[in-house]
XYZ file of C-alpha atoms in Angstrom:
397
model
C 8.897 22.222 16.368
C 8.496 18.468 15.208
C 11.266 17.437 17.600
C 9.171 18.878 20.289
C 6.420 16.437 19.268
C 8.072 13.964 18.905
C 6.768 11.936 21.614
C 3.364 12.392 21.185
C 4.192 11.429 17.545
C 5.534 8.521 18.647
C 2.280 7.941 21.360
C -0.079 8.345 18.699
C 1.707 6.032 16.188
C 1.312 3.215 19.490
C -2.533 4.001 19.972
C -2.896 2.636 16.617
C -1.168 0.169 16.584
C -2.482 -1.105 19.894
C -5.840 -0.746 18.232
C -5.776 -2.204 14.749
C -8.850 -2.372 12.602
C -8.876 -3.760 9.049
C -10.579 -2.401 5.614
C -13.500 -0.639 5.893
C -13.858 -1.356 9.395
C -11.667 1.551 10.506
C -14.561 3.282 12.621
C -12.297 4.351 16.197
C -9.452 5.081 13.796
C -11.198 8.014 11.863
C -13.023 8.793 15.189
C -9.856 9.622 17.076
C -8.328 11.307 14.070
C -11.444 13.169 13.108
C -11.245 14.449 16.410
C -7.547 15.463 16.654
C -7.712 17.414 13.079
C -10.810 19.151 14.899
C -8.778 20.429 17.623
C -6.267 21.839 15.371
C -8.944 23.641 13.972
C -9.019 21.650 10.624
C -12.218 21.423 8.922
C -13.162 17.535 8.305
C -15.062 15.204 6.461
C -15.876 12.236 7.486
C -17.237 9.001 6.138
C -15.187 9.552 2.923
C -15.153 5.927 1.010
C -16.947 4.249 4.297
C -14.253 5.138 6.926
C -11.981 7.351 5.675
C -11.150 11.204 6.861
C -10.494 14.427 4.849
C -8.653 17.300 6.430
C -8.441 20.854 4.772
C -6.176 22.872 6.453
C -6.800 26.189 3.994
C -3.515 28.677 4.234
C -4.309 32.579 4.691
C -3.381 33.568 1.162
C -4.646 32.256 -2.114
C -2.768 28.954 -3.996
C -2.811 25.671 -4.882
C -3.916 22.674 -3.076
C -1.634 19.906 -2.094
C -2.473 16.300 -0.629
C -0.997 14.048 1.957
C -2.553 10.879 2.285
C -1.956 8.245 4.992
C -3.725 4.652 4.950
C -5.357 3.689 7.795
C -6.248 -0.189 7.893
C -4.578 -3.123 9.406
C -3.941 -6.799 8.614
C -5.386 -10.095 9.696
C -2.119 -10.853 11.253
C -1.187 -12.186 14.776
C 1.209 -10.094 16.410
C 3.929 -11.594 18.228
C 5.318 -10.598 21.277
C 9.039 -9.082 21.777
C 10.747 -6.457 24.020
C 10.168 -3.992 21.712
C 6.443 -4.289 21.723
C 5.475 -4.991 25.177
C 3.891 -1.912 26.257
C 1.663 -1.519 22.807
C 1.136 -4.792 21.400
C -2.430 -5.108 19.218
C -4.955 -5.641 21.803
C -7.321 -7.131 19.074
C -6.687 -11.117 18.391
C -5.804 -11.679 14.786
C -5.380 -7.607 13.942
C -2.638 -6.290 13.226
C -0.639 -3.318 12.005
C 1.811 -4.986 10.316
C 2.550 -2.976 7.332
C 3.337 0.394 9.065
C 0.300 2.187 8.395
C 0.129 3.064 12.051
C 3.692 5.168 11.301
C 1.659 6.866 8.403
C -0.943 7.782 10.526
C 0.947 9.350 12.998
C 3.319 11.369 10.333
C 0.027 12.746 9.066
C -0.900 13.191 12.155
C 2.091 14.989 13.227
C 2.436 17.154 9.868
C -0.975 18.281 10.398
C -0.253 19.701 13.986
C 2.939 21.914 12.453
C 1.193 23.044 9.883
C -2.012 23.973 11.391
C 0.589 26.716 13.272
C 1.913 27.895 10.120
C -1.407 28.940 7.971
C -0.603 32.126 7.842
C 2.598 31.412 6.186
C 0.702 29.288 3.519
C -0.057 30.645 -0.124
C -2.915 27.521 -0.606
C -4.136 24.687 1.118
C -3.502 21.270 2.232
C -5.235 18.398 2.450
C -5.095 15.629 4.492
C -6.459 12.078 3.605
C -6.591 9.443 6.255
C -7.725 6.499 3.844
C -9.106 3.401 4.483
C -8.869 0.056 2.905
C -5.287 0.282 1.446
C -4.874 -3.525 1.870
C -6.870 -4.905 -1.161
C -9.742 -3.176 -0.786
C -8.999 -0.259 -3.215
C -9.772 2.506 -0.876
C -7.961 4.906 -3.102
C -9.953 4.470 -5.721
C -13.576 4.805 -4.078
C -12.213 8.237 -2.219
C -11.206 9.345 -6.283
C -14.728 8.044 -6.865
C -15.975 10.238 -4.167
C -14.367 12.991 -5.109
C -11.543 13.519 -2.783
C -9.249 14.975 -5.667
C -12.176 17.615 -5.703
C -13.749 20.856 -3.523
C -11.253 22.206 -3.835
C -9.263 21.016 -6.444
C -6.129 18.841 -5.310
C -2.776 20.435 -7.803
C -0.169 17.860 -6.541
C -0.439 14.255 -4.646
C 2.265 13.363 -1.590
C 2.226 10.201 -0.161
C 5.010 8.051 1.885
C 5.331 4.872 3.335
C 7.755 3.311 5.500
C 9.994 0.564 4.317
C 11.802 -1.616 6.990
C 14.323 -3.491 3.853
C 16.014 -0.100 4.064
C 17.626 0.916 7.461
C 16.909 4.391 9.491
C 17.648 7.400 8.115
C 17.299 6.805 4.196
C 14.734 7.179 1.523
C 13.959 6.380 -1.907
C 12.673 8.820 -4.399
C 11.986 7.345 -7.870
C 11.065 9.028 -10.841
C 9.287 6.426 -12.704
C 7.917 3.313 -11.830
C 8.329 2.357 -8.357
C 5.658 -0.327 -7.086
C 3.768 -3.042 -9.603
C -0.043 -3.214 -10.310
C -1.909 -5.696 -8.912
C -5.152 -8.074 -8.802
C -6.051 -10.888 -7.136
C -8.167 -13.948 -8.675
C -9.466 -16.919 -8.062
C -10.503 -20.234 -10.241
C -13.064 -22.873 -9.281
C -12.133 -26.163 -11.467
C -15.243 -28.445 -11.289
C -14.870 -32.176 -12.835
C -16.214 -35.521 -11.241
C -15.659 -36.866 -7.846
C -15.746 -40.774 -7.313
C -13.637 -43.987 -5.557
C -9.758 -43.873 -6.077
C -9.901 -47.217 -6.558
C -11.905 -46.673 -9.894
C -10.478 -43.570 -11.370
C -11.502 -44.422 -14.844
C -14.731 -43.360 -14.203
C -13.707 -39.911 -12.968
C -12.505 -36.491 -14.135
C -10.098 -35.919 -11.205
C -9.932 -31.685 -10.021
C -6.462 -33.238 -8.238
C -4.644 -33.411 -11.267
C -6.201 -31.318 -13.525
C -5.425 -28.479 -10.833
C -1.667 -29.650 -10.791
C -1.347 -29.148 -14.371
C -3.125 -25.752 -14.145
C -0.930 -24.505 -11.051
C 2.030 -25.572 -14.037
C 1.217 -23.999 -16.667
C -0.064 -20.796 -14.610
C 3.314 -20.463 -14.126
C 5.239 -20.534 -17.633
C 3.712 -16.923 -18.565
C 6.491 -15.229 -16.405
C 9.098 -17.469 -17.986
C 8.087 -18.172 -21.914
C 5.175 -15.108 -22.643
C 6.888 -12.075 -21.218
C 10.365 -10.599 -22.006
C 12.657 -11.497 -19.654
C 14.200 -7.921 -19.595
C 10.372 -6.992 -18.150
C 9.108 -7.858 -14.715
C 5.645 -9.934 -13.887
C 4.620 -12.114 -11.366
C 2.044 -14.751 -10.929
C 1.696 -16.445 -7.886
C -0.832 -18.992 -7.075
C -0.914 -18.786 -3.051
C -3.896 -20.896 -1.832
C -5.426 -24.151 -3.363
C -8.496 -26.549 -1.510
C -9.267 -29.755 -3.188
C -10.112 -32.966 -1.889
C -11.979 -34.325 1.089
C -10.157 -37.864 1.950
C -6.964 -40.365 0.850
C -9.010 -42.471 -1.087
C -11.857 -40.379 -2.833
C -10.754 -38.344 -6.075
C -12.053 -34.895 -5.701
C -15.135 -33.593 -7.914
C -13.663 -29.874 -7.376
C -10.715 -27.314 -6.521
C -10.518 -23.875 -5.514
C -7.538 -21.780 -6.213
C -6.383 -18.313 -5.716
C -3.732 -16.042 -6.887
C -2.145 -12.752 -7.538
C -0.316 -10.794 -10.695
C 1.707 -8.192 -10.651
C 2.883 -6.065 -13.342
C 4.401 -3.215 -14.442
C 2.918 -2.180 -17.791
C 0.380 -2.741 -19.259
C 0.974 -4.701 -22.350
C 2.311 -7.295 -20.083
C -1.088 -7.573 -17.774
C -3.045 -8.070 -20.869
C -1.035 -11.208 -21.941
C -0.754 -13.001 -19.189
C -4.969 -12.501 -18.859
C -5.504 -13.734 -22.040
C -2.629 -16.903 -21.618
C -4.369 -17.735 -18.513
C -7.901 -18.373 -20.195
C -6.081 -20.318 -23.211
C -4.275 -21.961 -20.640
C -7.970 -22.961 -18.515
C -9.658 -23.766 -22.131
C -6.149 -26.009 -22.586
C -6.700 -27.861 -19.176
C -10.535 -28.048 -19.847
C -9.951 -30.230 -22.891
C -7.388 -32.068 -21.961
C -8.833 -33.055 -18.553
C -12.794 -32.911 -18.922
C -13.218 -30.082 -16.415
C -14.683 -26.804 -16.216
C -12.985 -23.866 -14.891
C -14.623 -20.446 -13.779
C -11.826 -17.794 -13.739
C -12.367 -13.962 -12.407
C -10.719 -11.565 -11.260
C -11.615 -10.634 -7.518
C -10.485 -7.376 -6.678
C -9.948 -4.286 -8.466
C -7.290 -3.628 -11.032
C -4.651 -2.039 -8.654
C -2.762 0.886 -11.550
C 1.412 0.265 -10.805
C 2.586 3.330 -8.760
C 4.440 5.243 -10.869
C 6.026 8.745 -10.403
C 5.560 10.794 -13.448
C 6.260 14.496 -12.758
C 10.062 15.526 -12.001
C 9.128 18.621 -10.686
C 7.542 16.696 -8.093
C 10.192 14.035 -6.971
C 12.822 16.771 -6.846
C 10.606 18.568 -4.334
C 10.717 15.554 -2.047
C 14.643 15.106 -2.778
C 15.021 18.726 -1.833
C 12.605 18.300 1.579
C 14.490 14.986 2.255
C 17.688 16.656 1.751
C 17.254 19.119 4.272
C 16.027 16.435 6.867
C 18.497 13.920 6.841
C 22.141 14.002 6.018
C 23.425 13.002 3.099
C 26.183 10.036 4.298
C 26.529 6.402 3.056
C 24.476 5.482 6.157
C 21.930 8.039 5.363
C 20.190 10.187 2.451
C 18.540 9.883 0.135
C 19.518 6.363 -1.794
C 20.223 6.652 -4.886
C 19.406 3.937 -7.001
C 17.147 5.343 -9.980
C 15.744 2.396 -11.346
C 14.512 0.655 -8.118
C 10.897 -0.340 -7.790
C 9.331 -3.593 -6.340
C 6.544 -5.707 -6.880
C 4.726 -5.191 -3.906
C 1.772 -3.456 -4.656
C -0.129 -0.395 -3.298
C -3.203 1.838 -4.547
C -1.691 5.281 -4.275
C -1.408 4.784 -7.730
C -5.281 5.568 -8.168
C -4.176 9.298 -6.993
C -1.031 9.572 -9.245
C -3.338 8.397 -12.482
C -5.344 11.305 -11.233
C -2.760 14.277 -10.448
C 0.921 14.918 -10.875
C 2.649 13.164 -7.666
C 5.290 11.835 -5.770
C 5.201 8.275 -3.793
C 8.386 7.692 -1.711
C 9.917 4.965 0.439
C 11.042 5.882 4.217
C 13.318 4.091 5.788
C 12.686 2.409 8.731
C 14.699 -0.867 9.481
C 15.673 -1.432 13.037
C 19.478 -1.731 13.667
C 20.893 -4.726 13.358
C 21.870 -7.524 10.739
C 18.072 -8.512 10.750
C 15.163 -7.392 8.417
C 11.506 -7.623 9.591
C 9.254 -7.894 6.398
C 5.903 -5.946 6.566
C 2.645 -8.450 6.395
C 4.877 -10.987 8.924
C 3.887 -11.116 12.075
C 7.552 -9.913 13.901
C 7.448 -6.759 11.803
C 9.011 -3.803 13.610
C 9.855 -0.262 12.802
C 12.669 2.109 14.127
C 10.451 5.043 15.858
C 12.442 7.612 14.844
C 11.172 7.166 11.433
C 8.020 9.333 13.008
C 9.604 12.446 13.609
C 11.364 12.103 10.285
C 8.456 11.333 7.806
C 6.269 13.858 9.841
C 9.440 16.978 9.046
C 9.688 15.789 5.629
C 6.095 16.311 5.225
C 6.241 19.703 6.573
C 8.808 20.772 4.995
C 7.322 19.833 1.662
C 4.466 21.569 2.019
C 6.390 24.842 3.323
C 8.812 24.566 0.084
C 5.836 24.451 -1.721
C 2.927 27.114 -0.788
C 5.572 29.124 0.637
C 7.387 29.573 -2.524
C 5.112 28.576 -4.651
C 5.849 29.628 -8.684
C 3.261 29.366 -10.939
């Protein structure tokens, strides 16, 4: 049955993505989907977190209820033109689904359509989340806020997202850690402006702003143990107005990413001794905060959980060296995502889909070339449904 909807799997992944919108913005996005899960005869609720869309497909006999979730928001991206994209290129300038999230929304989209034929096979519910604001604006955690993981009561959390560093026709299941927490901050360094002939007479942001950037960056390598993983990365600095006037004040921003949470502690606390260090030794002052929300690492806690997505997997794609299920236990990355705001919440399992294009070349997510093999649709969207049949149809308590 997903085969045979495969192509309108594959349409409704390219209305997305030819109509991007980003955080909190996602208005025609939940309108079209609010409207599809209607027409299956799903009961919706809309306006979840701002944008988002909740889907409660409930199963003729009595049992738990299980989420799906699917992110909804785009990127600030460009898109660039290819062969591949000619005929569904973003039609909005500087939007772009860049990240896949279009795929996610057509799985969803796609598992919700098989399943709504299959209720009376279900012992429990299901739940669809279409969520907004994935992309730093913590939409996760405002739907928990809302109550999403609530009326009824989600048991178990299911999410996916498609990852073009790994080729067609493989997935990752991890049981552990498998994406880093995350913030994002910024520092304003204020000291005094004046001539560059006469620099005597100034407290120059310029250089105390290269020092900072410096020592920003021994945490990783002298505060954390090496056999650990954490990342800062200062990404954007603005300072100075002209060649020969010292700047009065620098702007900065940056991200961190960790894993646990003895290690996002330190570096907090070594980056203020480190701004109280430059403050002194420069003449400055330096306002540090943190700008978004504390993103949790995504980490998959409950066995019983990834071994029902191996299983589903398992029966979807063969197990080959090209394909199946890879099997690397320890993998995780330090890109970030905020299905971890769900896991902290209920037992879980977050899992990597394949998608790379064939070919010797990658195409990164957040770049403006990024590209996904289509078939991925029909895969993540039988995966999904066959989850959710291995578990309210033979459901043990």
């Amino acid at each position: 049955e997903v085969y045979d909807i495969r192509q309108e799997i594959t349409q409704i992944r390219r209305y997305f993505h030819k109509n991007p919108e980003l955080k909190y913005e996602e208005t025609n996005t939940a309108k079209q989907i609010d409207a599809y899960l209607k027409d299956l005869g799903i009961e919706t609720k809309t306006g979840v977190a701002v944008t988002g869309v909740v889907g409660l497909l409930r199963g003729d006999h009595d049992g738990p209820c299980i989420m799906l979730r699917a992110d909804m928001d785009a990127l600030p991206v460009h898109e660039l033109k290819n062969d591949d994209n000619a005929d569904f290129i973003s039609l909005k300038e500087g939007k772009m689904h860049a990240c896949g999230h279009d795929g996610h929304l057509a799985i969803l989209c796609g598992a919700a359509k098989i399943l709504s034929t299959l209720k009376h096979l279900l012992h429990g519910s299901v739940k669809f989340v279409f969520q907004p604001a994935e992309e730093g604006g913590a939409g996760a955690q405002r739907m928990v806020e809302e109550n999403v993981m609530n009326e009824p009561f989600v048991d178990q959390v299911y999410g996916l997202h498609v990852w073009s560093y790994d080729k067609f026709g493989t997935a990752r299941i991890v049981n552990g850690p498998l994406m880093a927490g995350c913030c994002m901050f910024e520092m304003h360094v204020t000291g005094k402006g004046g001539h560059a002939a006469i620099p005597h007479n100034t407290n120059d942001a310029v250089v105390a702003t290269s020092y900072l950037v410096q020592q920003l960056h021994t945490i990783v390598s002298r505060n954390v143990d090496p056999l650990k993983s954490l990342v800062l990365t200062v990404g954007k600095i603005d300072c100075g107005t002209k060649d020969n006037v010292i700047a009065e004040k620098a702007h900065l921003t940056g991200t961190l990413r960790w894993f646990e949470e003895h290690d996002y502690d330190v570096a907090m606390q070594r980056i203020r001794d480190i701004c109280v260090g430059i403050e002194n030794s420069f003449r400055v002052k330096i306002e540090f905060k943190q700008t978004t929300s504390k993103f949790p690492p995504v980490v998959n806690r409950n066995k019983e959980c990834c071994e029902l997505v191996r299983k589903s997997v398992n029966q979807v794609l063969p197990a080959t060296k090209q394909s199946g299920v890879i099997n690397e236990s320890n993998y995780k990355t330090t890109i970030s995502e905020d299905f971890g705001f769900f896991l902290d919440e209920r037992p879980g399992c977050f899992f990597f889909l394949g998608c790379g294009v064939d070919g010797d070349q990658t195409y990164p997510h957040h770049k403006p070339d990024f590209k996904l093999d289509e078939r991925c649709l029909t895969v993540g969207t039988q995966i999904f449904t066959t989850l959710i049949l291995e578990r309210l149809i033979k459901w043990k308590e």
